[in-house]
CSV table of C-alpha atoms in Angstrom, one decimal:
chain,number,residue,atom,x,y,z
A,1,MET,CA,-265.3,35.7,-183.3
A,2,SER,CA,-268.2,33.3,-182.7
A,3,TYR,CA,-269.7,30.7,-184.9
A,4,PHE,CA,-273.1,29.3,-184.1
A,5,THR,CA,-273.2,25.5,-184.0
A,6,PRO,CA,-276.3,23.3,-183.6
A,7,THR,CA,-276.4,20.7,-180.8
A,8,GLY,CA,-279.6,18.9,-181.7
A,9,GLY,CA,-282.0,17.8,-179.0
A,10,LEU,CA,-285.8,18.0,-179.2
A,11,PRO,CA,-288.2,20.7,-178.1
A,12,ALA,CA,-290.2,20.1,-174.9
A,13,GLN,CA,-293.7,18.7,-175.4
A,14,THR,CA,-295.0,21.9,-173.8
A,15,GLU,CA,-293.6,24.1,-176.6
A,16,LEU,CA,-295.9,25.4,-179.3
A,17,LEU,CA,-295.7,24.1,-182.9
A,18,THR,CA,-294.4,27.4,-184.3
A,19,ASP,CA,-291.2,28.3,-186.1
A,20,ARG,CA,-289.8,30.3,-189.0
A,21,ALA,CA,-289.2,27.6,-191.6
A,22,ILE,CA,-290.2,28.8,-195.1
A,23,VAL,CA,-290.0,26.9,-198.5
A,24,THR,CA,-290.9,28.7,-201.7
A,25,THR,CA,-290.0,28.4,-205.3
A,26,ALA,CA,-287.5,31.2,-205.0
A,27,TYR,CA,-285.9,30.6,-201.6
A,28,THR,CA,-285.9,28.4,-198.5
A,29,VAL,CA,-285.2,29.4,-194.9
A,30,ILE,CA,-284.2,26.6,-192.5
A,31,PRO,CA,-284.1,28.2,-189.0
A,32,ARG,CA,-281.8,26.8,-186.3
A,33,GLY,CA,-284.8,25.5,-184.4
A,34,VAL,CA,-285.3,22.9,-187.1
A,35,LEU,CA,-281.8,21.4,-186.6
A,36,ARG,CA,-282.9,18.7,-184.2
A,37,ASP,CA,-281.7,15.1,-183.6
A,38,ILE,CA,-284.6,13.6,-185.6
A,39,VAL,CA,-283.5,15.2,-188.9
A,40,THR,CA,-279.9,14.1,-188.9
A,41,SER,CA,-278.4,11.7,-191.3
A,42,ARG,CA,-275.5,9.3,-191.1
A,43,LEU,CA,-272.8,9.4,-193.7
A,44,PRO,CA,-271.2,6.4,-195.5
A,45,GLY,CA,-267.5,6.0,-194.5
A,46,PHE,CA,-267.8,8.1,-191.3
A,47,THR,CA,-267.7,6.8,-187.8
A,48,ARG,CA,-269.3,8.5,-184.7
A,49,THR,CA,-270.8,11.1,-187.0
A,50,ARG,CA,-274.1,12.7,-187.8
A,51,SER,CA,-275.0,15.5,-190.2
A,52,TRP,CA,-277.7,18.0,-191.0
A,53,ILE,CA,-278.1,18.2,-194.8
A,54,LEU,CA,-279.1,21.8,-195.5
A,55,ALA,CA,-279.1,21.8,-199.4
A,56,ARG,CA,-278.9,19.4,-202.3
A,57,PRO,CA,-279.5,19.9,-206.0
A,58,ILE,CA,-283.2,19.9,-206.8
A,59,ALA,CA,-284.6,20.2,-210.3
A,60,GLY,CA,-286.2,23.5,-210.9
A,61,PHE,CA,-284.6,25.1,-207.8
A,62,ALA,CA,-280.9,25.3,-206.9
A,63,THR,CA,-278.7,22.8,-208.8
A,64,THR,CA,-275.0,23.5,-208.3
A,65,PHE,CA,-274.2,22.5,-204.7
A,66,ALA,CA,-274.8,20.5,-201.5
A,67,GLN,CA,-274.2,21.9,-198.0
A,68,LEU,CA,-274.0,19.9,-194.8
A,69,ILE,CA,-273.3,20.5,-191.1
A,70,VAL,CA,-271.2,17.6,-190.0
A,71,GLU,CA,-270.7,16.7,-186.3
A,72,ILE,CA,-268.0,14.2,-185.4
A,73,GLY,CA,-267.8,12.7,-181.9
A,74,PRO,CA,-264.6,12.0,-180.1
A,75,GLY,CA,-262.7,9.2,-181.9
A,76,GLY,CA,-264.7,9.5,-185.0
A,77,GLY,CA,-264.0,10.6,-188.5
A,78,ALA,CA,-263.5,9.4,-192.1
A,79,GLU,CA,-260.6,8.1,-194.1
A,80,ARG,CA,-262.2,9.1,-197.4
A,81,PRO,CA,-265.0,11.6,-196.9
A,82,GLU,CA,-265.5,12.5,-200.6
A,83,GLN,CA,-266.4,9.3,-202.5
A,84,GLU,CA,-267.7,11.0,-205.6
A,85,PRO,CA,-265.2,11.6,-208.4
A,86,GLY,CA,-264.8,15.2,-209.7
A,87,VAL,CA,-266.3,16.9,-206.6
A,88,GLU,CA,-264.5,19.8,-204.9
A,89,GLY,CA,-265.3,21.0,-201.4
A,90,VAL,CA,-264.9,23.5,-198.7
A,91,VAL,CA,-264.7,22.7,-195.0
A,92,PHE,CA,-265.3,25.4,-192.4
A,93,VAL,CA,-265.0,24.6,-188.7
A,94,THR,CA,-267.5,26.1,-186.2
A,95,SER,CA,-266.7,24.3,-183.0
A,96,GLY,CA,-264.2,21.9,-181.5
A,97,GLU,CA,-260.9,20.7,-183.1
A,98,LEU,CA,-260.8,19.0,-186.5
A,99,ALA,CA,-257.7,17.0,-187.6
A,100,LEU,CA,-257.5,17.2,-191.4
A,101,THR,CA,-255.0,15.2,-193.4
A,102,LEU,CA,-254.7,16.7,-196.8
A,103,ASP,CA,-252.5,15.1,-199.5
A,104,GLY,CA,-250.4,13.5,-196.7
A,105,GLN,CA,-250.0,16.6,-194.5
A,106,ARG,CA,-251.8,16.9,-191.2
A,107,HIS,CA,-253.5,20.2,-190.2
A,108,GLY,CA,-255.3,21.1,-187.0
A,109,LEU,CA,-258.4,23.2,-187.7
A,110,ALA,CA,-259.9,25.2,-184.8
A,111,PRO,CA,-263.1,27.2,-185.0
A,112,GLY,CA,-262.8,29.5,-188.0
A,113,GLY,CA,-260.5,27.0,-189.8
A,114,TYR,CA,-261.1,26.8,-193.6
A,115,ALA,CA,-259.9,24.3,-196.2
A,116,TYR,CA,-260.5,24.2,-199.9
A,117,LEU,CA,-260.4,20.6,-201.1
A,118,ALA,CA,-259.7,20.3,-204.8
A,119,ALA,CA,-261.5,17.7,-206.9
A,120,GLY,CA,-259.4,14.5,-206.7
A,121,ALA,CA,-257.5,15.5,-203.5
A,122,SER,CA,-256.7,12.9,-201.0
A,123,TRP,CA,-258.1,13.9,-197.6
A,124,ALA,CA,-259.3,12.6,-194.3
A,125,VAL,CA,-260.9,14.0,-191.1
A,126,ALA,CA,-260.8,12.9,-187.5
A,127,ASN,CA,-261.8,14.1,-184.1
A,128,GLU,CA,-258.9,13.5,-181.8
A,129,GLY,CA,-260.2,15.5,-178.9
A,130,GLU,CA,-262.7,14.9,-176.1
A,131,GLU,CA,-265.5,17.1,-177.3
A,132,PRO,CA,-267.6,17.0,-180.5
A,133,THR,CA,-266.3,19.0,-183.5
A,134,SER,CA,-268.6,20.5,-186.1
A,135,PHE,CA,-268.0,21.9,-189.6
A,136,HIS,CA,-269.8,23.0,-192.7
A,137,TRP,CA,-269.0,20.9,-195.8
A,138,ILE,CA,-269.9,22.5,-199.1
A,139,ARG,CA,-269.6,20.3,-202.2
A,140,LYS,CA,-269.8,21.1,-205.9
A,141,ALA,CA,-269.0,19.2,-209.1
A,142,TYR,CA,-265.9,21.0,-210.4
A,143,GLU,CA,-266.3,22.3,-214.0
A,144,PRO,CA,-263.0,22.3,-215.8
A,145,VAL,CA,-262.2,24.7,-218.6
A,146,ASP,CA,-259.8,24.1,-221.5
A,147,GLY,CA,-256.6,26.0,-221.0
A,148,ILE,CA,-257.1,26.8,-217.3
A,149,ALA,CA,-255.4,24.6,-214.7
A,150,ALA,CA,-257.6,23.4,-211.9
A,151,PRO,CA,-257.0,25.0,-208.5
A,152,HIS,CA,-254.9,23.4,-205.7
A,153,SER,CA,-256.1,22.6,-202.2
A,154,PHE,CA,-255.2,24.9,-199.4
A,155,VAL,CA,-255.8,25.5,-195.7
A,156,THR,CA,-256.3,28.8,-194.0
A,157,SER,CA,-258.7,30.4,-191.4
A,158,ASP,CA,-261.1,33.3,-190.8
A,159,ALA,CA,-258.6,35.0,-188.6
A,160,SER,CA,-255.8,34.7,-191.2
A,161,VAL,CA,-257.6,36.6,-194.0
A,162,ALA,CA,-258.4,40.3,-193.7
A,163,PRO,CA,-261.9,41.3,-194.7
A,164,GLN,CA,-262.1,43.6,-197.7
A,165,GLU,CA,-264.4,46.6,-197.4
A,166,MET,CA,-267.1,46.9,-200.0
A,167,PRO,CA,-266.7,50.1,-202.1
A,168,GLY,CA,-268.3,53.2,-200.6
A,169,THR,CA,-269.4,51.6,-197.4
A,170,ASP,CA,-266.7,52.9,-195.0
A,171,GLY,CA,-266.2,49.4,-193.7
A,172,ALA,CA,-269.8,48.9,-192.7
A,173,TRP,CA,-270.0,46.0,-195.2
A,174,ALA,CA,-267.0,43.7,-195.8
A,175,THR,CA,-266.2,40.4,-197.3
A,176,THR,CA,-263.6,37.8,-196.2
A,177,ARG,CA,-262.5,36.3,-199.6
A,178,PHE,CA,-260.6,33.1,-199.3
A,179,VAL,CA,-259.7,33.0,-203.0
A,180,ASP,CA,-259.0,35.7,-205.6
A,181,PRO,CA,-262.3,36.5,-207.3
A,182,ASP,CA,-260.3,37.1,-210.6
A,183,ASP,CA,-258.9,33.6,-210.5
A,184,LEU,CA,-260.9,31.7,-213.2
A,185,ALA,CA,-259.6,28.4,-211.9
A,186,HIS,CA,-262.2,28.6,-209.2
A,187,ASP,CA,-265.8,28.0,-210.1
A,188,MET,CA,-267.2,28.5,-206.6
A,189,HIS,CA,-266.6,31.0,-203.8
A,190,VAL,CA,-267.2,30.3,-200.1
A,191,ASN,CA,-266.7,33.6,-198.3
A,192,ILE,CA,-267.7,35.3,-195.1
A,193,VAL,CA,-269.8,38.5,-195.3
A,194,THR,CA,-269.8,40.9,-192.3
A,195,PHE,CA,-272.1,43.8,-191.6
A,196,LYS,CA,-271.8,46.2,-188.7
A,197,PRO,CA,-275.1,47.0,-186.9
A,198,GLY,CA,-277.4,49.0,-189.1
A,199,ALA,CA,-275.4,48.3,-192.3
A,200,SER,CA,-277.2,47.0,-195.4
A,201,ILE,CA,-277.2,45.7,-198.9
A,202,PRO,CA,-279.2,48.7,-200.2
A,203,PHE,CA,-280.4,47.3,-203.4
A,204,ALA,CA,-282.1,44.0,-204.6
A,205,GLU,CA,-279.4,41.8,-205.9
A,206,THR,CA,-280.8,39.8,-208.8
A,207,HIS,CA,-278.2,37.5,-210.4
A,208,VAL,CA,-277.4,34.1,-211.9
A,209,MET,CA,-275.5,32.8,-208.8
A,210,GLU,CA,-277.1,30.4,-206.5
A,211,HIS,CA,-276.5,30.9,-202.7
A,212,GLY,CA,-276.3,29.1,-199.5
A,213,LEU,CA,-276.1,31.5,-196.6
A,214,TYR,CA,-275.5,30.2,-193.0
A,215,VAL,CA,-275.7,32.9,-190.3
A,216,LEU,CA,-272.6,32.5,-188.1
A,217,GLU,CA,-273.3,35.4,-185.8
A,218,GLY,CA,-275.8,38.1,-185.0
A,219,LYS,CA,-279.2,38.8,-186.5
A,220,GLY,CA,-280.6,40.7,-189.5
A,221,VAL,CA,-283.6,41.1,-191.8
A,222,TYR,CA,-283.3,39.7,-195.3
A,223,ARG,CA,-285.4,40.7,-198.3
A,224,LEU,CA,-286.0,37.5,-200.3
A,225,ASN,CA,-288.0,37.8,-203.4
A,226,GLU,CA,-291.1,39.7,-202.2
A,227,ASP,CA,-290.7,39.0,-198.5
A,228,TRP,CA,-288.9,40.4,-195.5
A,229,VAL,CA,-287.6,37.6,-193.3
A,230,GLU,CA,-285.9,37.9,-189.9
A,231,VAL,CA,-282.9,35.6,-189.4
A,232,GLU,CA,-280.4,35.0,-186.6
A,233,ALA,CA,-277.3,33.0,-185.9
A,234,GLY,CA,-277.8,29.3,-186.9
A,235,ASP,CA,-280.3,30.0,-189.6
A,236,PHE,CA,-279.7,28.8,-193.2
A,237,MET,CA,-281.0,30.5,-196.4
A,238,TRP,CA,-281.0,28.8,-199.7
A,239,LEU,CA,-281.5,30.9,-202.8
A,240,ARG,CA,-282.1,29.8,-206.4
A,241,ALA,CA,-280.7,31.8,-209.3
A,242,PHE,CA,-282.2,35.3,-209.8
A,243,CYS,CA,-284.0,35.4,-206.4
A,244,PRO,CA,-284.0,39.2,-205.5
A,245,GLN,CA,-282.1,39.7,-202.2
A,246,ALA,CA,-281.1,42.5,-199.9
A,247,CYS,CA,-280.7,42.9,-196.2
A,248,TYR,CA,-279.8,45.0,-193.2
A,249,ALA,CA,-278.1,44.1,-189.9
A,250,GLY,CA,-280.2,44.2,-186.8
A,251,GLY,CA,-277.4,44.6,-184.2
A,252,PRO,CA,-276.4,45.0,-181.4
A,253,GLY,CA,-273.3,43.1,-182.7
A,254,PRO,CA,-272.0,42.2,-186.1
A,255,PHE,CA,-274.1,40.2,-188.6
A,256,ARG,CA,-271.9,37.6,-190.3
A,257,TYR,CA,-272.7,34.7,-192.6
A,258,LEU,CA,-270.9,32.0,-194.6
A,259,LEU,CA,-271.8,32.5,-198.3
A,260,TYR,CA,-271.6,30.0,-201.1
A,261,LYS,CA,-272.0,31.1,-204.8
A,262,ASP,CA,-271.1,29.5,-208.1
A,263,VAL,CA,-268.9,31.8,-210.3
A,264,ASN,CA,-266.7,32.2,-213.3
A,265,ARG,CA,-268.3,29.8,-215.8
A,266,GLN,CA,-270.3,30.4,-219.0
A,267,VAL,CA,-273.9,29.3,-219.1
A,268,ARG,CA,-274.3,26.0,-220.9
A,269,LEU,CA,-277.1,25.8,-223.4
A,270,THR,CA,-276.5,22.4,-225.0
A,271,GLY,CA,-275.4,19.0,-223.8
A,272,PRO,CA,-276.2,17.0,-220.7
A,273,ALA,CA,-275.2,19.8,-218.3
A,274,ALA,CA,-277.6,22.3,-219.8
A,275,ASN,CA,-279.8,23.9,-217.2
A,276,GLY,CA,-277.6,22.2,-214.5
A,277,PRO,CA,-274.3,23.3,-213.0
A,278,ARG,CA,-272.5,26.0,-214.9
């Protein structure tokens, strides 16, 4: 399996000022060509680290999550990456080796490594190798529910979880689910969706879940609201609630993306969280 990882740099002065970046009221596309050195941010508490911030809550758009690509150089890391109380997260490694210490136990995460980090968990990350390591870090304020225990942290990998075929697709469309979708303890899912060449989502999904989609491998064409948009490995799509969406895989290899969505919570109509995270 391959996982596209940005390396920064800048375009040559001879290149044309053209790209595929799109920002609308329904969706945003951040193509991989935008992920350059000049748009990186440093993170408090991290050493020898830079990040590309792909999504953050914005009033009137998507409000439930933030997503970053974090690159840690050799010898770098953070003893307390999550400094905001009540925030859960998912880490997905795309390159290099990441040392994750979670609730006192050390884990080595290779490309495809996945960790769910429960709100309040004690965790740290470090790059103990000689090459940079990169990972996606998806963050969400956890919404507890009376009578349902909060989920526990866990570590797994893409290679350890068998994709589940979507009904009626003969395996052309499959989803790697890292948590049980019926487990109401979880209020977000971060899965991997895989399409074989030519496979499709053959209807316009229109639903309450917000999405962050990072293309790990391959290329495809996505229908976003009223537009058809070509995407490839390294592109990020950010969808607000109820943005119509469909796609087909362009080949010649698999089309795979990392998918965030908020799930399993009632819509709040009153109080300070109304119109915010569910």
